[in-house]
Amino acid sequence: KQEVTQIPAALSVPEGENLVLNCSFTDSAIYNLQWFRQDPGKGLTSLLLIQSSQREQTSGRLNASLDKSSGRSTLYIAASQPGDSATYLCAVPRDDKIIFGKGTRLHILP
Amino acid sequence: EPEVTQTPSHQVTQMGQEVILRCVPISNHLYFYWYRQILGQKVEFLVSFYNNEISEKSEIFDDQFSVERPDGSNFTLKIRSTKLEDSAMYFCASSPTGATYEAFFGQGTRLTVV
């Protein structure tokens, strides 16, 4: 059974800091891993998708890494801004569905 | 940029009533999904749909739930007799080739059962 865990559950940091969000998964036989952003009461916005053959994927100030063998992924956010405040979810596919972690609720202090 | 569209954005219904949530997936996608998120909890899988049939469903997706692709563009989730615990945000998603590829999610329908 695949389980996805995200640590920490919540994080508050001052604006401008670099930060790392963590995701771990129990079954390393994954096709890919996807990071999403969710604003309060809103939908899921895909941020980055890393294929199992990749180790990193970058989009602007976001960098996601994947270590399949250890069952871990990190989302690195550089030079954080108040607009980055949201919940960040990681998710992996299993059979014909996606399994989500509970997310990390990020608050960037102005 | 193509997107998954869901309607309505918010629906309030009385317990025991039937509701239909509607989704328009991205036009060239072949796999369609419904997920739900109860307030404060994680996003949970309900059902996946491919080639006009259910390919996988969770234990949440019992006989009260059904899905349909009534035409070439819409994908619906029906809840026959709503319960208070069905109150949640419901997300539709689509993917071109299934779970091995990126999934695109709609903005969700907030269902409130009173």
Coordinates of N, CA, C and O in Angstrom, one line a residue, chain B:
Chain B
E1 N -4.5 28.4 -22.3 CA -4.0 27.1 -21.9 C -5.3 26.2 -21.6 O -6.2 26.7 -20.9
P2 N -5.3 25.0 -22.1 CA -6.5 24.2 -21.8 C -6.7 24.0 -20.3 O -5.6 23.8 -19.6
E3 N -7.9 23.9 -19.8 CA -8.1 23.6 -18.4 C -9.4 22.8 -18.2 O -10.2 22.6 -19.0
V4 N -9.4 22.2 -17.0 CA -10.6 21.4 -16.6 C -11.5 22.4 -15.9 O -11.2 23.1 -15.1
T5 N -12.8 22.3 -16.4 CA -13.8 23.2 -15.9 C -14.9 22.5 -15.1 O -15.4 21.4 -15.6
Q6 N -15.2 23.0 -13.9 CA -16.2 22.4 -13.1 C -17.4 23.3 -12.8 O -17.1 24.5 -12.5
T7 N -18.6 22.8 -12.8 CA -19.7 23.6 -12.4 C -20.7 22.8 -11.6 O -20.8 21.5 -11.8
P8 N -21.4 23.4 -10.6 CA -21.2 24.7 -10.2 C -20.0 24.8 -9.3 O -19.4 23.8 -8.9
S9 N -19.6 26.1 -8.9 CA -18.5 26.2 -8.0 C -18.9 25.9 -6.5 O -18.1 25.4 -5.7
H10 N -20.2 26.2 -6.3 CA -20.7 25.9 -4.9 C -22.2 25.4 -5.0 O -22.9 26.0 -5.8
Q11 N -22.5 24.3 -4.4 CA -23.9 23.8 -4.4 C -24.3 23.5 -3.0 O -23.6 22.8 -2.2
V12 N -25.5 24.0 -2.6 CA -26.1 23.6 -1.3 C -27.3 22.7 -1.6 O -28.1 23.1 -2.4
T13 N -27.4 21.6 -0.9 CA -28.5 20.7 -1.1 C -29.0 20.2 0.2 O -28.2 20.1 1.2
Q14 N -30.2 19.8 0.2 CA -30.8 19.2 1.5 C -30.5 17.7 1.5 O -30.4 17.0 0.5
M15 N -30.3 17.2 2.7 CA -30.0 15.8 2.9 C -31.0 14.9 2.2 O -32.2 15.2 2.3
G16 N -30.6 13.9 1.6 CA -31.5 13.0 0.9 C -31.8 13.4 -0.6 O -32.3 12.6 -1.3
Q17 N -31.4 14.6 -1.0 CA -31.5 15.0 -2.4 C -30.4 14.4 -3.3 O -29.3 14.2 -2.8
E18 N -30.7 14.4 -4.5 CA -29.7 14.0 -5.5 C -29.0 15.2 -6.0 O -29.6 16.2 -6.2
V19 N -27.7 15.0 -6.2 CA -26.9 16.1 -6.9 C -26.1 15.6 -8.0 O -25.7 14.4 -8.0
I20 N -25.9 16.4 -9.0 CA -25.0 16.1 -10.1 C -24.0 17.2 -10.2 O -24.3 18.4 -10.4
L21 N -22.7 16.7 -10.1 CA -21.6 17.7 -10.3 C -21.0 17.5 -11.7 O -20.9 16.3 -12.2
R22 N -20.7 18.6 -12.3 CA -20.4 18.5 -13.7 C -18.9 19.0 -14.0 O -18.4 19.8 -13.3
C23 N -18.3 18.4 -15.0 CA -16.9 18.6 -15.3 C -16.8 18.6 -16.8 O -17.4 17.7 -17.5
V24 N -16.0 19.5 -17.3 CA -15.5 19.4 -18.7 C -14.0 19.2 -18.7 O -13.3 20.1 -18.4
P25 N -13.6 17.9 -19.0 CA -12.1 17.7 -19.0 C -11.5 18.3 -20.2 O -12.1 18.8 -21.1
I26 N -10.1 18.3 -20.2 CA -9.4 18.8 -21.3 C -9.7 17.9 -22.5 O -9.7 16.7 -22.4
S27 N -9.8 18.5 -23.7 CA -10.5 17.9 -24.8 C -9.8 16.6 -25.3 O -10.4 15.7 -25.7
N28 N -8.5 16.5 -25.3 CA -7.8 15.4 -25.9 C -7.4 14.4 -24.8 O -6.7 13.4 -25.1
H29 N -7.9 14.6 -23.6 CA -7.5 13.6 -22.5 C -8.4 12.4 -22.6 O -9.6 12.5 -23.0
L30 N -7.9 11.3 -22.1 CA -8.6 10.0 -22.2 C -9.0 9.5 -20.8 O -9.9 8.6 -20.7
Y31 N -8.4 10.0 -19.7 CA -8.6 9.4 -18.4 C -9.3 10.5 -17.6 O -8.8 11.7 -17.6
F32 N -10.3 10.2 -16.8 CA -11.0 11.2 -16.0 C -11.2 10.6 -14.6 O -11.3 9.4 -14.4
Y33 N -11.2 11.6 -13.7 CA -11.2 11.2 -12.3 C -12.1 12.1 -11.4 O -12.2 13.3 -11.8
W34 N -12.5 11.6 -10.3 CA -13.1 12.4 -9.3 C -12.4 12.2 -8.0 O -12.1 11.0 -7.6
Y35 N -12.1 13.3 -7.3 CA -11.5 13.2 -5.9 C -12.4 14.1 -5.0 O -13.1 15.0 -5.5
R36 N -12.3 13.9 -3.7 CA -13.0 14.8 -2.8 C -12.0 15.2 -1.7 O -11.0 14.4 -1.4
Q37 N -12.3 16.3 -1.1 CA -11.5 16.7 0.1 C -12.5 17.3 1.1 O -13.1 18.4 0.9
I38 N -12.7 16.6 2.2 CA -13.4 17.1 3.3 C -12.6 18.1 4.0 O -11.4 18.0 4.0
L39 N -13.3 19.2 4.5 CA -12.6 20.3 5.0 C -11.5 19.9 6.1 O -11.8 19.2 7.0
G40 N -10.3 20.3 5.8 CA -9.2 20.1 6.7 C -8.6 18.7 6.6 O -7.6 18.4 7.3
Q41 N -9.0 17.9 5.6 CA -8.5 16.6 5.4 C -7.8 16.5 4.1 O -7.8 17.4 3.3
K42 N -7.2 15.3 3.8 CA -6.4 15.1 2.6 C -7.3 14.9 1.4 O -8.5 14.5 1.6
V43 N -6.8 15.1 0.2 CA -7.5 14.8 -1.0 C -7.6 13.3 -1.2 O -6.6 12.6 -1.1
E44 N -8.9 12.8 -1.4 CA -9.1 11.4 -1.5 C -9.6 11.0 -2.9 O -10.5 11.6 -3.4
F45 N -9.1 9.9 -3.4 CA -9.6 9.4 -4.6 C -11.0 8.8 -4.5 O -11.3 8.1 -3.6
L46 N -11.8 9.0 -5.5 CA -13.1 8.4 -5.6 C -13.2 7.4 -6.7 O -13.5 6.2 -6.5
V47 N -12.9 7.8 -7.9 CA -13.1 7.0 -9.1 C -12.3 7.4 -10.3 O -12.0 8.6 -10.4
S48 N -11.9 6.5 -11.1 CA -11.3 6.8 -12.4 C -12.1 6.2 -13.5 O -12.8 5.1 -13.3
F49 N -12.0 6.8 -14.7 CA -12.9 6.4 -15.8 C -12.1 6.5 -17.0 O -11.5 7.5 -17.3
Y50 N -12.2 5.4 -17.8 CA -11.5 5.3 -19.1 C -12.3 4.5 -20.0 O -12.8 3.5 -19.7
N51 N -12.3 4.9 -21.3 CA -13.0 4.1 -22.3 C -14.4 3.8 -22.0 O -14.9 2.7 -22.1
N52 N -15.1 4.8 -21.4 CA -16.5 4.8 -21.1 C -16.8 3.8 -20.0 O -18.0 3.3 -19.9
E53 N -15.9 3.4 -19.1 CA -16.2 2.6 -18.0 C -15.3 2.9 -16.8 O -14.2 3.5 -17.0
I54 N -15.7 2.6 -15.6 CA -14.9 2.8 -14.4 C -13.7 1.8 -14.5 O -13.9 0.6 -14.7
S55 N -12.5 2.4 -14.3 CA -11.3 1.6 -14.2 C -10.9 1.3 -12.8 O -10.3 0.2 -12.6
E56 N -11.2 2.2 -11.9 CA -10.9 1.9 -10.5 C -11.8 2.8 -9.6 O -12.2 3.8 -10.0
K57 N -12.2 2.2 -8.5 CA -12.9 3.0 -7.5 C -12.5 2.7 -6.1 O -12.0 1.6 -5.8
S58 N -12.7 3.7 -5.2 CA -12.3 3.5 -3.8 C -13.5 3.0 -3.1 O -14.6 3.0 -3.6
E59 N -13.3 2.6 -1.8 CA -14.3 2.2 -0.9 C -15.3 3.3 -0.6 O -16.5 3.0 -0.2
I60 N -14.9 4.5 -0.8 CA -15.9 5.6 -0.6 C -17.0 5.6 -1.7 O -18.1 5.9 -1.4
F61 N -16.6 5.2 -2.9 CA -17.5 5.2 -4.0 C -18.4 4.1 -4.0 O -18.2 3.0 -4.6
D62 N -19.5 4.2 -3.1 CA -20.4 3.1 -3.0 C -21.6 3.3 -3.9 O -21.5 4.1 -4.9
D63 N -22.7 2.5 -3.7 CA -23.8 2.5 -4.6 C -24.5 3.9 -4.7 O -25.4 4.1 -5.6
Q64 N -24.2 4.8 -3.8 CA -24.9 6.1 -3.9 C -24.2 7.0 -4.9 O -24.8 8.0 -5.3
F65 N -23.0 6.6 -5.4 CA -22.3 7.4 -6.4 C -22.4 6.8 -7.7 O -22.4 5.5 -7.9
S66 N -22.4 7.6 -8.8 CA -22.2 7.1 -10.1 C -21.6 8.1 -11.0 O -21.6 9.3 -10.6
V67 N -20.9 7.7 -12.0 CA -20.3 8.6 -13.0 C -20.8 8.3 -14.4 O -21.2 7.2 -14.7
E68 N -20.7 9.4 -15.2 CA -21.2 9.2 -16.6 C -20.5 10.2 -17.5 O -20.1 11.3 -17.0
R69 N -20.3 9.8 -18.7 CA -19.8 10.7 -19.7 C -20.9 10.8 -20.8 O -20.9 10.0 -21.7
P70 N -21.9 11.6 -20.6 CA -23.1 11.6 -21.4 C -22.9 12.0 -22.8 O -23.7 11.7 -23.7
D71 N -21.8 12.8 -23.1 CA -21.5 13.2 -24.5 C -20.0 13.2 -24.6 O -19.3 12.8 -23.7
G72 N -19.5 13.9 -25.7 CA -18.1 13.8 -25.9 C -17.3 14.8 -25.0 O -16.1 14.7 -25.0
S73 N -18.0 15.6 -24.2 CA -17.2 16.6 -23.5 C -17.5 16.6 -22.0 O -16.6 16.9 -21.2
N74 N -18.6 16.2 -21.5 CA -18.9 16.3 -20.1 C -18.6 15.0 -19.4 O -18.7 13.9 -19.9
F75 N -18.3 15.2 -18.1 CA -18.1 14.0 -17.2 C -18.8 14.4 -15.9 O -18.5 15.4 -15.3
T76 N -19.7 13.6 -15.4 CA -20.5 13.9 -14.3 C -20.3 12.9 -13.1 O -20.1 11.8 -13.3
L77 N -20.5 13.5 -11.9 CA -20.6 12.7 -10.7 C -22.0 12.9 -10.1 O -22.4 14.0 -9.8
K78 N -22.7 11.8 -9.9 CA -24.0 11.9 -9.3 C -24.0 11.2 -7.9 O -23.4 10.1 -7.7
I79 N -24.6 11.9 -7.0 CA -24.8 11.4 -5.6 C -26.3 11.2 -5.5 O -27.0 12.3 -5.5
R80 N -26.8 10.0 -5.3 CA -28.2 9.8 -5.4 C -29.0 10.4 -4.2 O -30.0 11.0 -4.3
S81 N -28.5 10.1 -3.0 CA -29.2 10.5 -1.8 C -28.2 11.1 -0.8 O -27.5 10.3 -0.1
T82 N -28.0 12.4 -0.9 CA -26.9 13.0 -0.1 C -27.0 12.9 1.4 O -28.1 12.9 1.9
K83 N -25.8 12.7 2.0 CA -25.8 12.7 3.5 C -24.9 13.9 3.9 O -24.2 14.5 3.2
L84 N -25.1 14.2 5.2 CA -24.3 15.3 5.7 C -22.8 15.1 5.5 O -22.1 16.1 5.2
E85 N -22.3 13.9 5.6 CA -20.9 13.6 5.5 C -20.4 13.6 4.0 O -19.2 13.5 3.8
D86 N -21.3 13.9 3.1 CA -20.9 14.1 1.7 C -20.4 15.5 1.5 O -19.9 15.8 0.4
S87 N -20.6 16.4 2.5 CA -20.2 17.8 2.3 C -18.7 17.8 2.2 O -17.9 17.2 3.1
A88 N -18.2 18.4 1.1 CA -16.8 18.3 0.8 C -16.5 19.2 -0.5 O -17.5 19.6 -1.1
M89 N -15.3 19.3 -0.8 CA -14.9 19.9 -2.1 C -14.7 18.7 -3.0 O -13.9 17.8 -2.7
Y90 N -15.3 18.7 -4.2 CA -15.1 17.6 -5.2 C -14.3 18.2 -6.3 O -14.7 19.2 -6.9
F91 N -13.3 17.4 -6.6 CA -12.4 17.8 -7.7 C -12.5 16.8 -8.9 O -12.4 15.6 -8.7
C92 N -12.6 17.4 -10.1 CA -12.5 16.5 -11.3 C -11.1 16.7 -11.8 O -10.5 17.8 -11.7
A93 N -10.6 15.7 -12.4 CA -9.2 15.7 -13.0 C -9.2 14.9 -14.3 O -10.1 14.0 -14.5
S94 N -8.3 15.3 -15.2 CA -8.1 14.5 -16.4 C -6.7 14.4 -16.7 O -5.8 15.2 -16.3
S95 N -6.4 13.4 -17.5 CA -5.0 13.1 -17.9 C -5.0 12.5 -19.3 O -5.9 11.8 -19.6
P96 N -3.9 12.8 -20.1 CA -3.9 12.2 -21.4 C -3.7 10.7 -21.5 O -4.3 10.1 -22.3
T97 N -2.9 10.2 -20.5 CA -2.6 8.8 -20.7 C -2.6 8.0 -19.3 O -2.0 7.0 -19.2
G98 N -3.3 8.5 -18.4 CA -3.5 7.8 -17.1 C -2.5 8.3 -16.1 O -1.8 9.4 -16.2
A99 N -2.3 7.5 -15.0 CA -1.6 8.0 -13.8 C -0.1 8.1 -14.1 O 0.7 8.6 -13.3
T100 N 0.4 7.6 -15.2 CA 1.8 7.7 -15.5 C 2.2 9.1 -16.1 O 3.3 9.4 -16.3
Y101 N 1.1 9.9 -16.3 CA 1.4 11.3 -16.8 C 0.7 12.3 -15.9 O 0.0 12.0 -15.0
E102 N 1.0 13.6 -16.2 CA 0.5 14.6 -15.3 C -1.0 14.7 -15.3 O -1.6 14.6 -16.4
A103 N -1.6 14.9 -14.1 CA -3.0 15.1 -14.0 C -3.3 16.6 -13.8 O -2.6 17.3 -13.2
F104 N -4.4 17.0 -14.5 CA -4.8 18.4 -14.4 C -6.2 18.4 -13.7 O -7.1 17.7 -14.0
F105 N -6.2 19.3 -12.7 CA -7.4 19.4 -11.8 C -8.2 20.6 -12.1 O -7.7 21.7 -12.4
G106 N -9.5 20.5 -11.9 CA -10.4 21.6 -11.9 C -10.4 22.4 -10.6 O -9.7 22.0 -9.7
Q107 N -11.1 23.5 -10.6 CA -11.1 24.3 -9.4 C -12.0 23.8 -8.3 O -12.1 24.4 -7.2
G108 N -12.8 22.8 -8.6 CA -13.6 22.1 -7.5 C -15.0 22.7 -7.5 O -15.3 23.8 -7.9
T109 N -15.9 21.8 -6.9 CA -17.2 22.2 -6.5 C -17.4 22.0 -5.0 O -17.1 20.8 -4.6
R110 N -17.7 23.0 -4.3 CA -17.9 22.9 -2.9 C -19.4 22.4 -2.7 O -20.3 23.2 -3.0
L111 N -19.6 21.2 -2.2 CA -20.9 20.7 -1.9 C -21.2 20.8 -0.4 O -20.4 20.3 0.4
T112 N -22.3 21.5 -0.1 CA -22.7 21.6 1.3 C -24.1 20.9 1.4 O -25.0 21.3 0.8
V113 N -24.1 19.9 2.3 CA -25.4 19.2 2.5 C -25.9 19.6 3.9 O -25.2 19.6 4.9
V114 N -27.2 20.1 3.8 CA -27.7 20.7 5.1 C -28.9 19.8 5.5 O -29.5 19.1 4.8

